[in-house]
């Protein structure tokens, strides 16, 4: 009996630990909250984003309006199909095969920026491979940059997508990310104030 109680006690500890590592896909609190920064009006801000249907572009433009940051759109040499179903097939094939699509333009002066927002839609539970191409590019050094992830999504996998952006920039500091459904930009101002990008 004593050993059975000990076993049940250990099992409950394990279950609690697993629960702490799990997530609520509808949660508004990202799991990877690292740093906050002190407000500094002199920081140069770049808002990079990949957008297919326009939702992420809308969110990026809202961030730019509130921060005064510079916009940079991540685009591929070979555009994705405009048909939704065809696009999802191409996106899935890229993800399954680890394809990093070639990008059509680069940021000429990345070193000049202190804070870099990186945004995208959720594709197949993660960031599109075009974003992987951008963040893994030998053209850039994101070391010691302040990275702020954001995304647009339908209903789930926001956290996985934001976390992927963090994972792809291991040498950077990461501020709390943000996710929006569709073109809903409610909460953007509050988020930017929370992470001390704006006052």
Short mmCIF file of C-alpha atoms in Angstrom, two decimals:
data_model
loop_
_atom_site.label_atom_id
_atom_site.label_comp_id
_atom_site.label_asym_id
_atom_site.label_seq_id
_atom_site.Cartn_x
_atom_site.Cartn_y
_atom_site.Cartn_z
CA UNK A 1 0.00 0.00 0.00
CA UNK A 2 2.85 2.35 0.88
CA UNK A 3 4.48 1.75 -2.51
CA UNK A 4 1.18 2.27 -4.31
CA UNK A 5 0.73 5.65 -2.60
CA UNK A 6 4.30 6.57 -3.48
CA UNK A 7 3.68 5.59 -7.11
CA UNK A 8 0.47 7.64 -7.27
CA UNK A 9 2.25 10.60 -5.71
CA UNK A 10 5.05 10.46 -8.27
CA UNK A 11 2.53 10.05 -11.08
CA UNK A 12 0.64 13.15 -9.97
CA UNK A 13 3.87 15.17 -9.95
CA UNK A 14 4.64 14.03 -13.50
CA UNK A 15 1.13 14.90 -14.69
CA UNK A 16 1.35 18.36 -13.15
CA UNK A 17 4.70 18.91 -14.87
CA UNK A 18 3.29 17.80 -18.21
CA UNK A 19 0.32 20.09 -17.79
CA UNK A 20 2.64 23.00 -17.13
CA UNK A 21 4.44 22.30 -20.41
CA UNK A 22 1.25 22.02 -22.42
CA UNK A 23 -0.62 24.95 -23.86
CA UNK A 24 -4.09 26.20 -24.46
CA UNK A 25 -4.25 26.91 -28.18
CA UNK A 26 -6.67 29.76 -27.51
CA UNK A 27 -4.41 31.32 -24.90
CA UNK A 28 -3.38 34.96 -25.25
CA UNK A 29 -0.14 34.37 -23.34
CA UNK A 30 2.80 33.11 -25.42
CA UNK A 31 4.91 30.43 -23.75
CA UNK A 32 8.25 32.02 -24.60
CA UNK A 33 8.02 35.41 -22.86
CA UNK A 34 11.69 36.34 -22.44
CA UNK A 35 12.67 39.99 -22.11
CA UNK A 36 11.01 43.32 -21.85
CA UNK A 37 12.97 46.44 -22.67
CA UNK A 38 13.05 49.99 -21.49
CA UNK A 39 11.34 52.44 -23.82
CA UNK A 40 13.80 54.27 -26.08
CA UNK A 41 12.47 56.67 -28.72
CA UNK A 42 15.77 56.50 -30.60
CA UNK A 43 15.56 52.81 -31.46
CA UNK A 44 15.26 52.10 -35.18
CA UNK A 45 12.46 49.65 -35.92
CA UNK A 46 12.01 47.35 -38.92
CA UNK A 47 8.76 45.47 -39.53
CA UNK A 48 9.40 42.47 -41.79
CA UNK A 49 6.49 40.32 -42.86
CA UNK A 50 5.35 37.65 -45.29
CA UNK A 51 1.73 37.93 -46.39
CA UNK A 52 -0.31 35.88 -48.83
CA UNK A 53 -3.95 36.95 -48.38
CA UNK A 54 -3.30 40.42 -46.99
CA UNK A 55 -4.09 39.78 -43.31
CA UNK A 56 -0.48 39.84 -42.15
CA UNK A 57 0.24 42.90 -44.27
CA UNK A 58 -2.68 44.68 -42.61
CA UNK A 59 -1.30 43.85 -39.16
CA UNK A 60 2.23 44.87 -40.18
CA UNK A 61 0.96 48.21 -41.44
CA UNK A 62 -0.85 48.80 -38.15
CA UNK A 63 2.37 48.10 -36.24
CA UNK A 64 4.26 50.49 -38.53
CA UNK A 65 1.65 53.20 -38.01
CA UNK A 66 1.98 52.94 -34.25
CA UNK A 67 5.77 52.61 -34.06
CA UNK A 68 6.97 54.68 -37.00
CA UNK A 69 8.94 51.63 -38.13
CA UNK A 70 10.02 50.79 -41.68
CA UNK A 71 8.11 48.07 -43.55
CA UNK A 72 9.80 45.28 -45.50
CA UNK A 73 7.76 42.66 -47.29
CA UNK A 74 9.30 39.19 -47.60
CA UNK A 75 8.55 37.93 -51.13
CA UNK A 76 9.57 34.84 -53.07
CA UNK A 77 11.05 34.77 -56.56
CA UNK A 78 8.33 32.34 -57.58
CA UNK A 79 5.04 33.69 -56.20
CA UNK A 80 2.70 31.30 -54.44
CA UNK A 81 -0.48 30.33 -56.31
CA UNK A 82 -3.37 32.75 -55.85
CA UNK A 83 -5.79 29.83 -55.51
CA UNK A 84 -6.11 28.88 -51.83
CA UNK A 85 -6.10 25.09 -52.31
CA UNK A 86 -3.15 25.19 -54.71
CA UNK A 87 -1.25 27.45 -52.33
CA UNK A 88 -1.79 25.11 -49.39
CA UNK A 89 -0.46 22.20 -51.48
CA UNK A 90 2.71 24.10 -52.40
CA UNK A 91 3.17 25.23 -48.79
CA UNK A 92 2.79 21.67 -47.51
CA UNK A 93 5.26 20.31 -50.05
CA UNK A 94 7.81 22.95 -49.04
CA UNK A 95 7.38 22.17 -45.36
CA UNK A 96 7.53 18.40 -45.82
CA UNK A 97 10.71 18.66 -47.91
CA UNK A 98 12.41 21.45 -45.98
CA UNK A 99 12.45 23.71 -49.04
CA UNK A 100 13.69 27.26 -48.45
CA UNK A 101 12.22 29.23 -51.36
CA UNK A 102 14.43 31.86 -52.95
CA UNK A 103 13.53 35.40 -51.96
CA UNK A 104 13.26 38.26 -54.43
CA UNK A 105 14.72 41.08 -52.34
CA UNK A 106 16.89 41.77 -49.31
CA UNK A 107 17.11 44.34 -46.54
CA UNK A 108 20.12 46.46 -47.48
CA UNK A 109 20.77 47.99 -44.07
CA UNK A 110 19.70 45.46 -41.46
CA UNK A 111 22.57 46.47 -39.19
CA UNK A 112 20.99 49.90 -38.78
CA UNK A 113 17.94 48.49 -36.97
CA UNK A 114 17.69 47.74 -33.27
CA UNK A 115 14.24 46.12 -33.17
CA UNK A 116 13.01 43.75 -35.88
CA UNK A 117 9.41 42.60 -36.00
CA UNK A 118 8.92 39.36 -37.94
CA UNK A 119 5.40 38.46 -39.02
CA UNK A 120 3.58 35.86 -41.08
CA UNK A 121 0.40 33.83 -41.38
CA UNK A 122 0.11 30.37 -39.83
CA UNK A 123 0.69 27.79 -42.55
CA UNK A 124 0.46 24.10 -41.66
CA UNK A 125 0.82 24.81 -37.93
CA UNK A 126 3.98 26.90 -38.30
CA UNK A 127 5.66 29.79 -40.11
CA UNK A 128 5.76 29.60 -43.93
CA UNK A 129 9.05 28.41 -45.39
CA UNK A 130 9.60 31.84 -46.92
CA UNK A 131 10.10 33.12 -43.38
CA UNK A 132 12.61 30.33 -42.73
CA UNK A 133 14.47 31.49 -45.85
CA UNK A 134 14.56 35.05 -44.57
CA UNK A 135 15.66 34.27 -41.02
CA UNK A 136 18.25 31.68 -42.09
CA UNK A 137 19.72 33.84 -44.86
CA UNK A 138 23.49 34.31 -44.82
CA UNK A 139 22.79 37.92 -45.82
CA UNK A 140 21.75 38.79 -42.28
CA UNK A 141 23.08 38.61 -38.76
CA UNK A 142 20.30 38.68 -36.19
CA UNK A 143 22.67 38.24 -33.25
CA UNK A 144 21.88 40.62 -30.42
CA UNK A 145 18.92 42.08 -32.33
CA UNK A 146 15.61 42.47 -30.51
CA UNK A 147 13.16 40.21 -32.35
CA UNK A 148 9.42 40.63 -31.95
CA UNK A 149 7.31 37.87 -33.56
CA UNK A 150 3.73 38.33 -34.76
CA UNK A 151 1.31 36.32 -36.84
CA UNK A 152 -2.21 36.04 -38.19
CA UNK A 153 -4.17 32.84 -37.84
CA UNK A 154 -7.61 31.30 -38.25
CA UNK A 155 -8.15 29.55 -34.91
CA UNK A 156 -5.10 27.64 -33.65
CA UNK A 157 -1.33 27.16 -33.81
CA UNK A 158 -0.54 30.75 -33.01
CA UNK A 159 1.94 29.76 -30.30
CA UNK A 160 3.76 27.25 -32.51
CA UNK A 161 4.21 29.86 -35.22
CA UNK A 162 5.48 32.57 -32.88
CA UNK A 163 7.80 30.05 -31.22
CA UNK A 164 9.20 29.01 -34.62
CA UNK A 165 10.28 32.61 -35.29
CA UNK A 166 12.01 32.58 -31.90
CA UNK A 167 13.65 29.25 -32.68
CA UNK A 168 14.97 30.55 -36.02
CA UNK A 169 16.70 33.51 -34.31
CA UNK A 170 18.56 31.83 -31.44
CA UNK A 171 21.13 34.59 -30.95
CA UNK A 172 18.54 37.33 -30.52
CA UNK A 173 16.55 38.76 -27.64
CA UNK A 174 12.85 38.02 -27.97
CA UNK A 175 9.95 40.10 -26.77
CA UNK A 176 6.43 38.87 -26.22
CA UNK A 177 4.78 38.04 -29.53
CA UNK A 178 1.31 38.85 -30.81
CA UNK A 179 -1.28 37.02 -32.85
CA UNK A 180 -4.42 38.28 -34.57
CA UNK A 181 -7.27 36.45 -36.23
CA UNK A 182 -8.05 37.69 -39.72
CA UNK A 183 -7.64 41.46 -39.94
CA UNK A 184 -8.52 42.11 -36.34
CA UNK A 185 -5.94 44.52 -34.94
CA UNK A 186 -7.58 44.99 -31.55
CA UNK A 187 -4.99 44.75 -28.79
CA UNK A 188 -2.01 45.85 -30.90
CA UNK A 189 -1.53 49.15 -29.09
CA UNK A 190 -1.78 47.52 -25.67
CA UNK A 191 0.75 44.85 -26.70
CA UNK A 192 3.23 47.44 -28.01
CA UNK A 193 2.95 49.35 -24.74
CA UNK A 194 3.40 46.17 -22.69
CA UNK A 195 6.68 45.35 -24.39
CA UNK A 196 7.75 49.02 -24.14
CA UNK A 197 8.07 49.66 -27.85
CA UNK A 198 5.72 52.65 -27.56
CA UNK A 199 4.52 54.74 -24.64
#
